[in-house]
Short mmCIF file of C-alpha atoms (C1' of nucleotides) in Angstrom, two decimals:
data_model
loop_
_atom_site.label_atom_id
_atom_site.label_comp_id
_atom_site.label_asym_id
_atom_site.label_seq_id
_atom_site.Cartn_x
_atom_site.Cartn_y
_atom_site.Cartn_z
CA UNK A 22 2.29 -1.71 -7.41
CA UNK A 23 -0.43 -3.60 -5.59
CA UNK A 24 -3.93 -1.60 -5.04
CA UNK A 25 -6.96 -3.17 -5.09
CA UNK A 26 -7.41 -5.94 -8.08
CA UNK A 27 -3.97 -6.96 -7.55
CA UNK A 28 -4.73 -6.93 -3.35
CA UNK A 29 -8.10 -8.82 -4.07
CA UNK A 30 -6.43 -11.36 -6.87
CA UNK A 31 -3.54 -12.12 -4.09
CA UNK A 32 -6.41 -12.62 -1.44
CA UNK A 33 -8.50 -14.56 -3.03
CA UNK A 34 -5.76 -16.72 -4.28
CA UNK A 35 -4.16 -17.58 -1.11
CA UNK A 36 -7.71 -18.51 0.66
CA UNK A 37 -8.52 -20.81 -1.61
CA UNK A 38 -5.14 -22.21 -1.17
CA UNK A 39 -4.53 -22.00 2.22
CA UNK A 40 -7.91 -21.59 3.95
CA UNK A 41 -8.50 -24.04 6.72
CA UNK A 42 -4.73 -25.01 7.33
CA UNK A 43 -3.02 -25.20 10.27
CA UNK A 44 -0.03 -22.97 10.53
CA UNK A 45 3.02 -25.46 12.10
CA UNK A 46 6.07 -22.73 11.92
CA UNK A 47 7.14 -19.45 11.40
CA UNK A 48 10.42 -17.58 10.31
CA UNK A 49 10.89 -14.25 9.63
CA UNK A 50 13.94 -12.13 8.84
CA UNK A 51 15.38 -9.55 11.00
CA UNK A 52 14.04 -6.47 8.60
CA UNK A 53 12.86 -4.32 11.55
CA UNK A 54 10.94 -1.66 9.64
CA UNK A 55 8.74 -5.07 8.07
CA UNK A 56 7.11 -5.60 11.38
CA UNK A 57 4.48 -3.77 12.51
CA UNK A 58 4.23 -5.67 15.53
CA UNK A 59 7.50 -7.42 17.21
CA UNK A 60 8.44 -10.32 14.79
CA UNK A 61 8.32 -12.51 18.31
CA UNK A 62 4.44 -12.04 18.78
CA UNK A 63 3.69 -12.34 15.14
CA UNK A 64 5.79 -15.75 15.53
CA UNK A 65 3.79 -16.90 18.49
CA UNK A 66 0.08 -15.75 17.57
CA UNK A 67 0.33 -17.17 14.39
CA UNK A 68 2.60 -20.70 15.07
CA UNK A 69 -0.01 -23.54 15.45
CA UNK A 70 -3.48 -21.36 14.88
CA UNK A 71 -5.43 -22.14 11.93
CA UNK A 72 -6.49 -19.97 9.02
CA UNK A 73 -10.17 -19.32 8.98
CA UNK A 74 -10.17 -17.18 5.86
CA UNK A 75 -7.99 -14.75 3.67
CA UNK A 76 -9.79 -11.40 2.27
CA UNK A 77 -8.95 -7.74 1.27
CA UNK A 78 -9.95 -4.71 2.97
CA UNK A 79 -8.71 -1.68 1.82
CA UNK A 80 -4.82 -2.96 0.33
CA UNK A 81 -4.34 -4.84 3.32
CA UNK A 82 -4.89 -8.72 3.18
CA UNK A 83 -6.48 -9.54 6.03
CA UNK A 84 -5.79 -13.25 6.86
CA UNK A 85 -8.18 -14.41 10.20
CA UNK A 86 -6.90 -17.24 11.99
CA UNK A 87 -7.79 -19.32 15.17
CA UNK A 88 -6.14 -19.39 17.95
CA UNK A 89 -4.19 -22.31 19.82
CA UNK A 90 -6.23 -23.30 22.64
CA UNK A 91 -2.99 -23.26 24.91
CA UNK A 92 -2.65 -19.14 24.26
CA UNK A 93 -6.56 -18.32 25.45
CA UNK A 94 -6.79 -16.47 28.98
CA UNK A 95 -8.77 -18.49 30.67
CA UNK A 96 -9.90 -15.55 32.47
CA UNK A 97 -11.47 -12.52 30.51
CA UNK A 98 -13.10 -14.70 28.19
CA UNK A 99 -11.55 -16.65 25.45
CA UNK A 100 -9.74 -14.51 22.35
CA UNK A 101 -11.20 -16.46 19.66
CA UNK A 102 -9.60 -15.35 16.72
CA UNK A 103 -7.10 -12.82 15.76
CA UNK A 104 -5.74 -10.94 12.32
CA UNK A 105 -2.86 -11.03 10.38
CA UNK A 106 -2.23 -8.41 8.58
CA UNK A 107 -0.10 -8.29 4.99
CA UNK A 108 0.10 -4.63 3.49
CA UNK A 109 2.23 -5.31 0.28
CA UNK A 110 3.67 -1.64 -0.02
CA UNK A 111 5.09 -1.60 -3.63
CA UNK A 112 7.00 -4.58 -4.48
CA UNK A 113 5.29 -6.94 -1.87
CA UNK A 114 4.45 -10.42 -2.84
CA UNK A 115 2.50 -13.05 -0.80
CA UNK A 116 2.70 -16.59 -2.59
CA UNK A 117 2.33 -19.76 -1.65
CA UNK A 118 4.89 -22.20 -2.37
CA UNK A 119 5.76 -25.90 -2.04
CA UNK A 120 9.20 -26.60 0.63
CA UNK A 121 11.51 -27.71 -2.86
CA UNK A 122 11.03 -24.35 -4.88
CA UNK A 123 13.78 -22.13 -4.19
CA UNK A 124 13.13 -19.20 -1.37
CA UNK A 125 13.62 -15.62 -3.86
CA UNK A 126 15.96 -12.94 -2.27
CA UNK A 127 14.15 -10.53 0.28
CA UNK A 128 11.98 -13.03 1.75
CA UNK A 129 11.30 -11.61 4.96
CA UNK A 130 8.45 -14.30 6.42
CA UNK A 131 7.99 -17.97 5.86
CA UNK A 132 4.84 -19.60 7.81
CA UNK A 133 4.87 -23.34 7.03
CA UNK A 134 1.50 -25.19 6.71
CA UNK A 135 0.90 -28.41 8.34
CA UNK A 136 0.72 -30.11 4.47
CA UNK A 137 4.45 -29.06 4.40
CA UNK A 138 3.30 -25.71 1.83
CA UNK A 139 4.19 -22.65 2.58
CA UNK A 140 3.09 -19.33 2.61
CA UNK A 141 5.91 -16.56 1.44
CA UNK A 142 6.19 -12.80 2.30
CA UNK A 143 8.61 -11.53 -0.45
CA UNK A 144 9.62 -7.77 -0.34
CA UNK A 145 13.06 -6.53 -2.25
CA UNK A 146 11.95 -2.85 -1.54
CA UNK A 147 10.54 -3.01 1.94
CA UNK A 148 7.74 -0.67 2.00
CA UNK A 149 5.82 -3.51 2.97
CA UNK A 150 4.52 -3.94 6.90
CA UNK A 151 3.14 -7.17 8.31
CA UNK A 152 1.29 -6.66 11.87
CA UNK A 153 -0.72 -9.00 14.33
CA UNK A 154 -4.40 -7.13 14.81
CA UNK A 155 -5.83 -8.83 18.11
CA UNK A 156 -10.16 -8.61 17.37
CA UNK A 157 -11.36 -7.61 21.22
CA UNK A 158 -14.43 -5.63 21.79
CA UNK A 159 -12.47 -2.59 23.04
CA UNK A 160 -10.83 -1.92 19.63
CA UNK A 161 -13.57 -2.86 17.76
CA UNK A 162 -15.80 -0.53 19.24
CA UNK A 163 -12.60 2.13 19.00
CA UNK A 164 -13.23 2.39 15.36
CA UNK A 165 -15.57 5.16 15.61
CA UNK A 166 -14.70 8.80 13.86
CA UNK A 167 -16.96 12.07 14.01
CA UNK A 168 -17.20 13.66 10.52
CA UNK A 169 -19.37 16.37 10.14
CA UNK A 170 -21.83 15.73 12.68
CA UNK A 171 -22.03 11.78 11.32
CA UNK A 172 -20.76 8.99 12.95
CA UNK A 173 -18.66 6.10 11.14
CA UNK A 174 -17.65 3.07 11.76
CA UNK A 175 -14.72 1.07 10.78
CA UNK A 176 -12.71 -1.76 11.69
CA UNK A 177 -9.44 -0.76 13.69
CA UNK A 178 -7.14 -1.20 11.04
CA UNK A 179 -8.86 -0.07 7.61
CA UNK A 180 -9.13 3.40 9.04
CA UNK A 181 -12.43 5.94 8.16
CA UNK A 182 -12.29 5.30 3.96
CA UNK A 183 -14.94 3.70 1.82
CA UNK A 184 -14.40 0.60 -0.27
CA UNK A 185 -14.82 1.92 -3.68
CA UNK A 186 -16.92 -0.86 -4.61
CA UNK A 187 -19.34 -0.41 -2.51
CA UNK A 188 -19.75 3.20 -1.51
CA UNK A 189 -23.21 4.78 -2.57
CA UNK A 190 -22.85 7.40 -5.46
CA UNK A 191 -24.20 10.33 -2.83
CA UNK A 192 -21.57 9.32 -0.12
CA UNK A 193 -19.12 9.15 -3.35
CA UNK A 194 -20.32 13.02 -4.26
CA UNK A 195 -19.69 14.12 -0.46
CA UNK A 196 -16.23 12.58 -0.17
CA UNK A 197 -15.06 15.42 -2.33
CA UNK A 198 -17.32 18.55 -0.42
CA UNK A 199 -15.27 21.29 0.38
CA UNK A 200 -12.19 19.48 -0.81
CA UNK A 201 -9.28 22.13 -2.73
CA UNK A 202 -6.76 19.01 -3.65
CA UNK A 203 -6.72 18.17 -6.92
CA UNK A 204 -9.01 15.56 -7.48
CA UNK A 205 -6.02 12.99 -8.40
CA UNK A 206 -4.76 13.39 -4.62
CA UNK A 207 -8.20 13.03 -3.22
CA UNK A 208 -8.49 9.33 -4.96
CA UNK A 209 -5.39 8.55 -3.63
CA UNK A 210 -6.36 9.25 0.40
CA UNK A 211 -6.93 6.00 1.63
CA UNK A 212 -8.70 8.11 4.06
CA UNK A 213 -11.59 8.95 1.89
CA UNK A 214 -11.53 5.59 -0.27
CA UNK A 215 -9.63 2.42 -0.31
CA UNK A 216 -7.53 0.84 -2.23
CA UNK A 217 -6.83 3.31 -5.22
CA UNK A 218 -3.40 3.82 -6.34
CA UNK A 219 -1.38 5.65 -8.99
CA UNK A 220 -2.61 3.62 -11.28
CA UNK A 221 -6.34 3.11 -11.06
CA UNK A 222 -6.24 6.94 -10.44
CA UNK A 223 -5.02 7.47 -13.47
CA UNK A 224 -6.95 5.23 -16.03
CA UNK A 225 -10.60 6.43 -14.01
CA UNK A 226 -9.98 10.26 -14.12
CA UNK A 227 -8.88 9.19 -18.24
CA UNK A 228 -12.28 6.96 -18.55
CA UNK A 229 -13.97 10.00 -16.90
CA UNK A 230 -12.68 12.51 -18.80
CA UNK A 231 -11.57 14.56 -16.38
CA UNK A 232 -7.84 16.57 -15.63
CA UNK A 233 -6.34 14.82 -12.59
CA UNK A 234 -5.34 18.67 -11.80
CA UNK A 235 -9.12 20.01 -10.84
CA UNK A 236 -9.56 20.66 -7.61
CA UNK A 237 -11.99 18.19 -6.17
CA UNK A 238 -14.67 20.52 -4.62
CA UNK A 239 -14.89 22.33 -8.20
CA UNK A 240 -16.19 19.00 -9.89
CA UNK A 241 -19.85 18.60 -10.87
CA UNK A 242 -21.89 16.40 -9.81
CA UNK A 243 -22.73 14.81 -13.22
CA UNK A 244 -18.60 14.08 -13.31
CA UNK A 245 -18.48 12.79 -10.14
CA UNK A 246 -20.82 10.35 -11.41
CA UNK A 247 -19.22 9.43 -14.35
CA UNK A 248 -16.08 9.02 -12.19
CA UNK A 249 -17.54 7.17 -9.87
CA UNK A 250 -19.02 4.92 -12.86
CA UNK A 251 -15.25 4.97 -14.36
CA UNK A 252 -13.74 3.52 -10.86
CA UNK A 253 -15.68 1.11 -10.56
CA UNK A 254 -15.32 -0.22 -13.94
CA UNK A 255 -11.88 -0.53 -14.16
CA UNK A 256 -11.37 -1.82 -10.90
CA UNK A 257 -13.65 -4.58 -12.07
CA UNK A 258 -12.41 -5.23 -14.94
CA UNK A 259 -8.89 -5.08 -13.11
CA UNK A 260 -9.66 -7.88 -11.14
CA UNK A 261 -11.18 -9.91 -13.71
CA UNK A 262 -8.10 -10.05 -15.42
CA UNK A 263 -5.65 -10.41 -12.33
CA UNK A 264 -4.04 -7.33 -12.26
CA UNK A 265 -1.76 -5.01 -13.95
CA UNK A 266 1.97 -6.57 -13.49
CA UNK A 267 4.11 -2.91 -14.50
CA UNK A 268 6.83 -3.88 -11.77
CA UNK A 269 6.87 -7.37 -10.25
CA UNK A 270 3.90 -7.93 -9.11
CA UNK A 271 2.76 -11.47 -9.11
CA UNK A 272 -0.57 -12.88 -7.92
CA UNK A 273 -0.20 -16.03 -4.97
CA UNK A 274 0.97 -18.76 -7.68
CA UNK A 275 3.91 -15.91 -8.96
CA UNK A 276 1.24 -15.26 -12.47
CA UNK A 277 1.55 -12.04 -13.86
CA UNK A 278 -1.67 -9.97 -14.41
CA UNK A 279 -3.09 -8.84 -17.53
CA UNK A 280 -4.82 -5.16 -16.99
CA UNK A 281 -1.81 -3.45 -17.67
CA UNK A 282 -2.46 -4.17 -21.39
CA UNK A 283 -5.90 -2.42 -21.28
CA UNK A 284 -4.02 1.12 -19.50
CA UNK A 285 -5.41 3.83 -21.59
CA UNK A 286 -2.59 6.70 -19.94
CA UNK A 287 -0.96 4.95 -16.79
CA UNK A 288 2.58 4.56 -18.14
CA UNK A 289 2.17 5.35 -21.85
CA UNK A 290 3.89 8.95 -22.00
CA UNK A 291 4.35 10.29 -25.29
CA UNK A 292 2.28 7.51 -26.84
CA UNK A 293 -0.65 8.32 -28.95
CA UNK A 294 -4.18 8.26 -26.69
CA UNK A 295 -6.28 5.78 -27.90
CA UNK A 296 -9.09 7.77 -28.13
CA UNK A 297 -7.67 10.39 -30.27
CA UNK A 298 -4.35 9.98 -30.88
CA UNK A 299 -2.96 13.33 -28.94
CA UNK A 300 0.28 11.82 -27.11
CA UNK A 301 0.04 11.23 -23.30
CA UNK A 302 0.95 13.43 -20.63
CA UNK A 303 3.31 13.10 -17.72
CA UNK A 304 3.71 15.41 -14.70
CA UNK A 305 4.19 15.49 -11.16
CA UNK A 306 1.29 15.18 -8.66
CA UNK A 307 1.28 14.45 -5.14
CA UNK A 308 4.47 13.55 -5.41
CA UNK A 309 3.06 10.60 -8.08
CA UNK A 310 4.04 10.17 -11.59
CA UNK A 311 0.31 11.45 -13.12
CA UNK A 312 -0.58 10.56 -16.69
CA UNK A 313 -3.45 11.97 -19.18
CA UNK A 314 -4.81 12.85 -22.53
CA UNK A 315 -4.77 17.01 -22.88
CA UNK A 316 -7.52 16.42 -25.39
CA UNK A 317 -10.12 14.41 -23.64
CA UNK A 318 -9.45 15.23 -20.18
CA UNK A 319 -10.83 18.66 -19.42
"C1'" DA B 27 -9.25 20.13 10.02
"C1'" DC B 28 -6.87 20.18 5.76
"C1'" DT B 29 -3.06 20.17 2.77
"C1'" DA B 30 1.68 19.66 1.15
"C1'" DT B 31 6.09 17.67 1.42
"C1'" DG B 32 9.88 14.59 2.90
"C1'" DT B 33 11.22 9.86 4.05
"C1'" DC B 34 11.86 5.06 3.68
"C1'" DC B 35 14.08 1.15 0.27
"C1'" DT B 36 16.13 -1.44 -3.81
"C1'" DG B 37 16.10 -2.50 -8.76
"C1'" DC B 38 16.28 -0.88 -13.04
"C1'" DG B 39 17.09 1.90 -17.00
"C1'" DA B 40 18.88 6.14 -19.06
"C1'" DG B 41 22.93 8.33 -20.13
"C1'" DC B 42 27.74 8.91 -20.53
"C1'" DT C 3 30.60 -2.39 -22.08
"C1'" DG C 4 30.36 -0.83 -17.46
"C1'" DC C 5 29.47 2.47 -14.35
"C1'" DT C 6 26.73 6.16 -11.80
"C1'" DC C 7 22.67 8.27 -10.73
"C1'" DG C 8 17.90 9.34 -10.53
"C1'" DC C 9 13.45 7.61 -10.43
"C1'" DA C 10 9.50 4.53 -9.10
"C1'" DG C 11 5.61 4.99 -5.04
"C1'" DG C 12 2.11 3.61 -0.27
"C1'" DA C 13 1.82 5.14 4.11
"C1'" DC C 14 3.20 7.80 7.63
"C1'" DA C 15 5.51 11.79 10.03
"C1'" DT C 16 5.97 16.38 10.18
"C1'" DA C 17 5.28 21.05 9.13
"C1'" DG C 18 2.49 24.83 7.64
#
DNA sequence: ACTATGTCCTGCGAGC
DNA sequence: TGCTCGCAGGACATAG
């Protein structure tokens, strides 16, 4: 499932693809539930604008493009630019394809480049959701939350989390204050950070040594820096090596990733840890397969 | 304000 | 071998 590495790989794969090409046509199936925003303004906005740049925020691929001259207002000021927005879900795959190779089952968006590529939206499962985010001052400004007396910003769509990668270890130690869900769930509210799934979850609460049971609040600071440590790690080294590809996930040329030889627990139940050898556990948390050594998770 | 749970969706693998 | 069935999970809705 795509979280952040396999998000960022995908990202920075189609940009430098696709970056600075003009988008000449769009088609997209009639999967309601796909489109965040009707298919017929996604269609428009994004049919002859150009793609500034492609980046990650959160595990939404954020792809900025600029706008036709024919669809400014001439009168409030000109809408430079607006967003399109890719959220993968689980089985989402954004690649970019020449017009000969075939088009793969649950393809539910085709935008066709003016050098005759195009750029494929491929979901068999559907939890995927592509959306048009139009960047005026009203919803920029809109992004503001009140958290314990503190004021935060944040972009309309990426809601009031922290990027992982960049959050300061005391902000990391306060995300968890007062918190009683295990500390498993607590990585996993995009909320509070972004971009962590069931698997990165996993394989830093292993790396940190700590039960993805505890409840959050109860977890010392000295962990919390270890964990934080741990995250950032193996999100890191995630990248670097493209990914983990457990289901189908495929970066923007349709090349697996590698990471998902280097999981310690994720998807290894019953397998010896290899730290100590004490089989892997499996349970239920959050509704989320959850795997971990008994022995050096406390 | 938090927290927990159900729902969506299809492919795949376990089990008979 | 061929079939059924349950499971996989990110985000959101809803309930407590």
């Amino acid at each position: 499932m795509p979280e952040l590495p396999e998000v960022e790989t995908i990202a920075n794969g189609v940009n430098a693809r696709v970056r600075g090409r003009r988008i000449t046509a769009v088609w997209t199936s009639s999967k309601p539930q796909t489109f965040k925003s009707p298919e017929t303004e996604i269609a428009s906005t994004l049919t002859g604008s150009r793609i500034e740049s492609v980046r990650r925020v959160g595990k939404t691929i954020v792809m900025t493009i600029r706008l036709e001259p024919t669809l400014r207002s001439a009168k409030d000021g000109p809408p430079r630019t607006a967003e399109f927005l890719i959220h993968l879900g689980m089985t989402g795959r954004l690649l970019v394809c020449t017009p000969e190779m075939p088009v793969a089952p649950h393809t539910h968006a085709v935008l066709t480049l003016d050098d005759a590529r195009e750029v494929r939206f491929v979901d068999p499962r559907r939890f995927g959701r592509l959306s048009i985010h139009h960047t005026d001052a009203a919803e920029e400004s809109a992004g503001t939350i009140t958290k314990s007396g503190r004021q935060q910003k944040f972009a309309g769509y990426a809601g009031p989390g922290s990027e992982p990668l960049a959050i300061s270890l005391d902000d990391f130690v306060a995300l968890f204050h007062n918190r009683r869900t295990p500390i498993k769930a607590a990585l996993l509210n995009q909320s509070l950070l972004h971009g962590v799934g069931n698997i990165y979850a996993d394989e830093a609460l292993f790396r940190a040594g700590i039960r993805p049971t505890r409840q959050a609040a109860r977890i010392s600071h000295e962990e919390l820096k270890k964990l934080r440590a741990a995250l950032v790690a193996v999100l890191k080294q995630a990248i670097k090596l493209g990914g983990s590809s457990v289901s189908d996930y495929v970066d923007a040329d349709g090349v697996r990733g590698f990471f998902q030889l280097r999981h310690k627990v994720y998807q290894r139940t019953g397998e010896p840890c290899r730290a100590c050898r004490t089989p892997i556990k499996r349970m239920t948390l959050a509704g989320r397969g959850t795997h971990f050594c008994p022995t050096c998770q406390k």
